[in-house]
Coordinates of N, CA, C and O in Angstrom, one line a residue:
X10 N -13.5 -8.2 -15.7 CA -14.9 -8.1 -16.2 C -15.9 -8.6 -15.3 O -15.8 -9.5 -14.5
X11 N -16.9 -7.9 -15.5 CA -18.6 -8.6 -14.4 C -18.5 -10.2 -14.6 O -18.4 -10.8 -15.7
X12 N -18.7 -10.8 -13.4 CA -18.8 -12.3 -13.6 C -20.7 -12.3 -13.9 O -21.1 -13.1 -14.7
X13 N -21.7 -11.5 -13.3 CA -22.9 -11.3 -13.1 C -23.2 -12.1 -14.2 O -22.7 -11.7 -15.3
X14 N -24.0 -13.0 -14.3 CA -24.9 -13.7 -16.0 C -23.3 -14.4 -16.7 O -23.6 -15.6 -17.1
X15 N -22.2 -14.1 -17.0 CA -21.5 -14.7 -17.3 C -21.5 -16.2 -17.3 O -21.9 -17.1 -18.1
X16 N -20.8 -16.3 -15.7 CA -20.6 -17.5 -15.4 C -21.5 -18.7 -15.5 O -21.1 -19.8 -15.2
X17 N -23.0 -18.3 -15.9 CA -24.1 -19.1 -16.1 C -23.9 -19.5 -17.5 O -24.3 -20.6 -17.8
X18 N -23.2 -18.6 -18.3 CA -23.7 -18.8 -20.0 C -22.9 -19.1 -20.1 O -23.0 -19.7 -21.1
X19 N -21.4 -19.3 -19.6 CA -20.4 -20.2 -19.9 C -20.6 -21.6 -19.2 O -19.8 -22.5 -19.5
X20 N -21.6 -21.9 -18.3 CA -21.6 -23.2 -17.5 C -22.7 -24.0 -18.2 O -22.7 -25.2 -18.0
X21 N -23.6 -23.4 -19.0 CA -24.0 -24.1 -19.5 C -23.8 -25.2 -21.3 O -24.5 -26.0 -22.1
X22 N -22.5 -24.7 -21.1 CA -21.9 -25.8 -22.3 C -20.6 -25.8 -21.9 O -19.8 -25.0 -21.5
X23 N -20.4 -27.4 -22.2 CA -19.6 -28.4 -21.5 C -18.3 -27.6 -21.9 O -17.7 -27.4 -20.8
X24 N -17.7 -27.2 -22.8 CA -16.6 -26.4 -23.2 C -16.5 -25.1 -22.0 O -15.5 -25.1 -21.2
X25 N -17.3 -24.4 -21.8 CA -17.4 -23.4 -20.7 C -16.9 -23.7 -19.7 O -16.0 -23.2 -19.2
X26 N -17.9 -25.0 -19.2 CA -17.4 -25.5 -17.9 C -16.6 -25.7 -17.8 O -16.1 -25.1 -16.8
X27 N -15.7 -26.8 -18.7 CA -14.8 -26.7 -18.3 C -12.9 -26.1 -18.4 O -11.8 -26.5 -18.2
X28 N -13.7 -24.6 -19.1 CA -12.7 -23.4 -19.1 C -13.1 -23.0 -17.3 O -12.3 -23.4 -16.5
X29 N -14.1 -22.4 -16.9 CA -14.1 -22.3 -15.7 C -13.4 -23.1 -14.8 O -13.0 -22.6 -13.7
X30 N -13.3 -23.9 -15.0 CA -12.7 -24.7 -14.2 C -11.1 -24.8 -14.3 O -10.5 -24.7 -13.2
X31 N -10.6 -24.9 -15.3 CA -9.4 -24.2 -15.8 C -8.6 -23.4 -15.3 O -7.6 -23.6 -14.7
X32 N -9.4 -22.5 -15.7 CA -9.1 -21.0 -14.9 C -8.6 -20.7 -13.4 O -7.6 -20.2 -12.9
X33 N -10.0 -21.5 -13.0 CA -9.4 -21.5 -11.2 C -8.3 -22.2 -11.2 O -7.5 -21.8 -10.4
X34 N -8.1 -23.2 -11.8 CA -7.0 -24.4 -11.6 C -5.4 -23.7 -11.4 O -4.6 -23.5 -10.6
X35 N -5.7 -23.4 -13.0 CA -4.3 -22.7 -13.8 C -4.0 -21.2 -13.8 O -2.9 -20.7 -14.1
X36 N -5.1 -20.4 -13.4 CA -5.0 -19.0 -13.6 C -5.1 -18.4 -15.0 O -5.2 -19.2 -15.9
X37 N -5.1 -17.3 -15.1 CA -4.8 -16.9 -16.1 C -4.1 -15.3 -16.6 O -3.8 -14.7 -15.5
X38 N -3.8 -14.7 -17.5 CA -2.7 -13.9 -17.6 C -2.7 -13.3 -19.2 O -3.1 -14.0 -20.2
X39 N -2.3 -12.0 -19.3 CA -2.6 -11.4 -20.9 C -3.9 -10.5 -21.2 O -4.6 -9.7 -20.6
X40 N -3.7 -11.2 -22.6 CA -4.9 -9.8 -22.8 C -6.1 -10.5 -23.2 O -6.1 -11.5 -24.0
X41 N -7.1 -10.0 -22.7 CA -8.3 -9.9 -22.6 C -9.5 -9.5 -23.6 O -10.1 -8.7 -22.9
X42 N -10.3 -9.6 -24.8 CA -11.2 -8.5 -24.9 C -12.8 -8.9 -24.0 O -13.2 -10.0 -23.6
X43 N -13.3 -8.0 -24.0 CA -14.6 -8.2 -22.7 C -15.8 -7.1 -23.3 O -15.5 -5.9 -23.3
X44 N -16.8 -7.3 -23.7 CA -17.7 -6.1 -24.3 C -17.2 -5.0 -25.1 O -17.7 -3.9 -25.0
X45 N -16.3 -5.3 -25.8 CA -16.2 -4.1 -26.4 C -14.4 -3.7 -25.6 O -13.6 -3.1 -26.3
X46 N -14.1 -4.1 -24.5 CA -13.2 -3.7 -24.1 C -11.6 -4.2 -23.7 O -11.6 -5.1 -22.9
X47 N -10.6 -3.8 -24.0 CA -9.3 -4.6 -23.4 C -9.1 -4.7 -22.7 O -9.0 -3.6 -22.1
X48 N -8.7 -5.7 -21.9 CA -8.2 -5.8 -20.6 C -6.9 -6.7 -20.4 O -6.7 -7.8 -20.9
X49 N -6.1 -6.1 -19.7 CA -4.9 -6.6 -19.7 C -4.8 -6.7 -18.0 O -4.6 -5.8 -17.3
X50 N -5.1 -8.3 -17.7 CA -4.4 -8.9 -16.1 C -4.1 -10.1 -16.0 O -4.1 -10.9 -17.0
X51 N -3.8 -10.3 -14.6 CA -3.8 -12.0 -14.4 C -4.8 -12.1 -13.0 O -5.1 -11.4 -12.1
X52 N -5.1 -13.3 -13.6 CA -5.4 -13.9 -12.3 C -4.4 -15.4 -11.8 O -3.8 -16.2 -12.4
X53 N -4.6 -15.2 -10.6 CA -3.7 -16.1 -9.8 C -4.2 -17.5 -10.1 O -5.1 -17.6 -11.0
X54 N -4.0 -18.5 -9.7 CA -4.0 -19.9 -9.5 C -4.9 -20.3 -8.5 O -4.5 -19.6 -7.6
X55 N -6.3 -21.3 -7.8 CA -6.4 -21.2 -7.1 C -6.6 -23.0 -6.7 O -7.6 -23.6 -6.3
X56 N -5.4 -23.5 -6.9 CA -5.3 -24.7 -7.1 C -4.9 -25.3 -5.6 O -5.1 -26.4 -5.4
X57 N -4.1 -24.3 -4.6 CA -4.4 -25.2 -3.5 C -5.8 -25.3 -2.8 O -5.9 -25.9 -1.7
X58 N -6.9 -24.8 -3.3 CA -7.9 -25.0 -2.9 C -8.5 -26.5 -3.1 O -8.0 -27.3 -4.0
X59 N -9.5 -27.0 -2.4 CA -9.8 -28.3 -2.7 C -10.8 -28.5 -3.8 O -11.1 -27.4 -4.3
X60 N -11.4 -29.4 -4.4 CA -12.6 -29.8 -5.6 C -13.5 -29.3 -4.7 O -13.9 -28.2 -5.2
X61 N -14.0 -29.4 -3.4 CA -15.5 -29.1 -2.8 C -15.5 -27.4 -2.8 O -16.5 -26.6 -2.9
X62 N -13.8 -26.8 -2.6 CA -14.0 -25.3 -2.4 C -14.0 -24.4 -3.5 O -14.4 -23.2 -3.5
X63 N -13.2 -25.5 -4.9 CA -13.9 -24.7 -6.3 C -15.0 -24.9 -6.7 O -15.5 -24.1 -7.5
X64 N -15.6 -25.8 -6.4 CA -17.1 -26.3 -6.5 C -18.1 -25.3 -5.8 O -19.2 -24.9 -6.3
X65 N -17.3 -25.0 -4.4 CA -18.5 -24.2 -3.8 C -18.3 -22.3 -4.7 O -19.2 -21.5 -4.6
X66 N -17.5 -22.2 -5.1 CA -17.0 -20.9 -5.5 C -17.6 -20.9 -6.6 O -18.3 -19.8 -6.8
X67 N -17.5 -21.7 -7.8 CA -18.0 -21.6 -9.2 C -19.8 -21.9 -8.9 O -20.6 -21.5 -9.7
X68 N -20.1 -22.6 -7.8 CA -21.8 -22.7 -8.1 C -22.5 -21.4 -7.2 O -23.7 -21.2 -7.4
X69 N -21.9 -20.5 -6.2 CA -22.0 -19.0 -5.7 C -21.9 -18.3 -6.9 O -22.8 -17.4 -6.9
X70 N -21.0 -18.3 -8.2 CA -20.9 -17.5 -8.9 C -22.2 -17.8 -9.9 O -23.0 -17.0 -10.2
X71 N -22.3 -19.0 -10.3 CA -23.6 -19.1 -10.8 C -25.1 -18.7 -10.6 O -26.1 -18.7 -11.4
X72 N -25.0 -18.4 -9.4 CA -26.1 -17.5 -8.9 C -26.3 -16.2 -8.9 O -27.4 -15.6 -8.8
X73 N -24.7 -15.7 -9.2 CA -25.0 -14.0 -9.2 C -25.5 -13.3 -10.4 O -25.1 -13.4 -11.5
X74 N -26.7 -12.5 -9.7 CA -27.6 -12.1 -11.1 C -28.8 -12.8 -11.4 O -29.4 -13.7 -10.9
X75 N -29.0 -12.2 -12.4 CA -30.4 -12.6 -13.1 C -30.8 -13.4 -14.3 O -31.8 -13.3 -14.9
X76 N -29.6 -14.2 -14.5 CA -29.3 -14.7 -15.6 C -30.5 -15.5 -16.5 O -31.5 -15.8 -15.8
X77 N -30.5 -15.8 -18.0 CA -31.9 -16.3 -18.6 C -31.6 -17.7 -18.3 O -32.4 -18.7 -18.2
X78 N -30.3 -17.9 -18.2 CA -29.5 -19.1 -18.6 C -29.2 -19.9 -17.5 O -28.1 -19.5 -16.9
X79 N -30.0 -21.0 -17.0 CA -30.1 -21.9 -16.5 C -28.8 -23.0 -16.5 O -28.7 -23.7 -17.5
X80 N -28.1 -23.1 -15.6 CA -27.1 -24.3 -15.7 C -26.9 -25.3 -14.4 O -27.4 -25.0 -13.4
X81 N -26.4 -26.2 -14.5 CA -26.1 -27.4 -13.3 C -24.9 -26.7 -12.4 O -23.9 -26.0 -12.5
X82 N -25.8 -27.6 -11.0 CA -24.1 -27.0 -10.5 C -23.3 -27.6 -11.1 O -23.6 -28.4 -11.9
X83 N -22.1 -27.2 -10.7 CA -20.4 -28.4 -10.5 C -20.5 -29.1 -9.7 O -21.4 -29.1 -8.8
X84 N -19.3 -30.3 -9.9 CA -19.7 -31.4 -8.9 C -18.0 -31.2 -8.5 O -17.5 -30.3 -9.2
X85 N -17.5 -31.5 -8.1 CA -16.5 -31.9 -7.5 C -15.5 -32.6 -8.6 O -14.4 -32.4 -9.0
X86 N -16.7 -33.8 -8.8 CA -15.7 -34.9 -9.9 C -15.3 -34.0 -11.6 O -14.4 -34.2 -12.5
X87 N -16.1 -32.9 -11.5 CA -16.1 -31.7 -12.8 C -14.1 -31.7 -12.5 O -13.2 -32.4 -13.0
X88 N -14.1 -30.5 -11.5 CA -12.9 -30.2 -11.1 C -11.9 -31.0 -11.2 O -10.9 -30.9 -11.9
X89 N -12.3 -32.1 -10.3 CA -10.7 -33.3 -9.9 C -10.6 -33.9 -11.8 O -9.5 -34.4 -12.0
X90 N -11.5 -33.8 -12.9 CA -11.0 -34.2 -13.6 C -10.1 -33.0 -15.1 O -9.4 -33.2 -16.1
X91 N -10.7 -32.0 -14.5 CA -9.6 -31.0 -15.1 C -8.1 -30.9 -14.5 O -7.1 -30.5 -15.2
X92 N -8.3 -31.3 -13.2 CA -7.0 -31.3 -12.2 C -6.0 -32.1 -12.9 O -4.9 -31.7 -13.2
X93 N -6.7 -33.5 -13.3 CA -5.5 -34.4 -13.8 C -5.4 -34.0 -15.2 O -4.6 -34.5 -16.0
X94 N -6.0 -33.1 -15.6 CA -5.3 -32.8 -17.1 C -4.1 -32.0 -17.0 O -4.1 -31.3 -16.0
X95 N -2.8 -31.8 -17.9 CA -1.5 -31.2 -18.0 C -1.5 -30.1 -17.8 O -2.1 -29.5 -18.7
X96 N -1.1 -29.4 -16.9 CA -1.4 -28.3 -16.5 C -0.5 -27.2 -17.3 O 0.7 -27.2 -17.5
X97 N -1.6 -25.9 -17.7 CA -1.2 -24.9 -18.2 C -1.0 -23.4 -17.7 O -1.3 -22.9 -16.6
X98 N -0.4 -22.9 -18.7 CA 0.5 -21.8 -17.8 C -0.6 -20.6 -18.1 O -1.2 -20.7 -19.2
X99 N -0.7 -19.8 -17.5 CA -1.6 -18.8 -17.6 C -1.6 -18.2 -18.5 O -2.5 -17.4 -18.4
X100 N -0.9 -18.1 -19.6 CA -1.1 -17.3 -20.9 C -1.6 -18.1 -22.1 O -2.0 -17.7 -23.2
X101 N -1.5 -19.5 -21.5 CA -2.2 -20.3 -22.5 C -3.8 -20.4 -22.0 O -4.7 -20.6 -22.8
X102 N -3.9 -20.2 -20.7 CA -5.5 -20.4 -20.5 C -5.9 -19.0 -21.5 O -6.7 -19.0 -22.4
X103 N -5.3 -18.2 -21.3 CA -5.8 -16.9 -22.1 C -5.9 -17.3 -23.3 O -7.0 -16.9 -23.8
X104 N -4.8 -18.2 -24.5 CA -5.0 -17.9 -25.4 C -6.5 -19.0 -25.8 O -7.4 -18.8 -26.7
X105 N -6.4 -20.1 -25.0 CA -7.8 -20.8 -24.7 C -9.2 -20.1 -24.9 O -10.1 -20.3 -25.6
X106 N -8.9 -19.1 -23.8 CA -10.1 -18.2 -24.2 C -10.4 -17.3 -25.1 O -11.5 -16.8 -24.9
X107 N -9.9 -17.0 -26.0 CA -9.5 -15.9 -27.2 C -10.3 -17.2 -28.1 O -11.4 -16.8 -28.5
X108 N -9.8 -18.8 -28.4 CA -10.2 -19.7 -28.9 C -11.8 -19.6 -28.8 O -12.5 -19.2 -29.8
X109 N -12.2 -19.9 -27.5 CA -13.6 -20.5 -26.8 C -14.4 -18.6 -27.1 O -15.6 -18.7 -27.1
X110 N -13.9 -17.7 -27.2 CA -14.5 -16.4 -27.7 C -14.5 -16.4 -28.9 O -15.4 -15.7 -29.3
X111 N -13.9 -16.8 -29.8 CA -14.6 -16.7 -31.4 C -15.5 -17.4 -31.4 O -16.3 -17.1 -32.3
X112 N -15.6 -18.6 -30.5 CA -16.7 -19.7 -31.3 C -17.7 -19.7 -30.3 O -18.2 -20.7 -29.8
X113 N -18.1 -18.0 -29.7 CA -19.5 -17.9 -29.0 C -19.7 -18.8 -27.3 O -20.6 -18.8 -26.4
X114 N -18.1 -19.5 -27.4 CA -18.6 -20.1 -26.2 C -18.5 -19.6 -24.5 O -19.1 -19.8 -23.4
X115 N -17.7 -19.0 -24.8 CA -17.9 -17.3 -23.3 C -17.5 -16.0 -23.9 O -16.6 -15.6 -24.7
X116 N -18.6 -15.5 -22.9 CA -18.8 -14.2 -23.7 C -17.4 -13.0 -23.8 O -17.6 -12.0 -24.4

């Protein structure tokens, strides 16, 4: 799916954030719905990356587009503290999101 305006309206509530963050961590995997549409992939893990290089990747994404929706960067300490949470397997970040998609909180 388009990250374009997304990744702003999920960064601007704390639940968003820190599914974004998630995501990069743990990846994710399954099915999908996105506008109307299904989608069935995975994404990889990008957890040997460092806090400063998901940091720099998730606040690049927050810029793409034209979004109405105003959010803070990430900080680093965002990341390192999703890190030390129990790490999940990519079909549970999915079902996380299926969760965080009924209740409006990414699109």
């Amino acid at each position: 799916p388009r990250l374009e305006g997304r990744v702003a309206e999920m960064a601007a509530k704390p639940e968003g954030r820190e599914f974004l963050a998630t995501v990069l961590l743990f990846g994710m995997s399954g099915h999908i719905n996105v506008d109307g549409q299904d989608i069935m992939g995975l994404m990889p893990s990008f957890s040997i990356q460092s806090d400063e290089e998901l940091v720099a990747m998730l606040n690049y994404l927050l810029r793409l587009g034209k979004s109405k929706t105003k959010a803070k960067p990430f900080t680093p300490a965002e990341i390192a503290a999703v890190r030390k949470q129990p790490m999940l397997a990519p079909g549970d970040v999915a079902t996380r999101r299926a969760i965080l998609a009924t209740n409006k909180i990414v699109p």
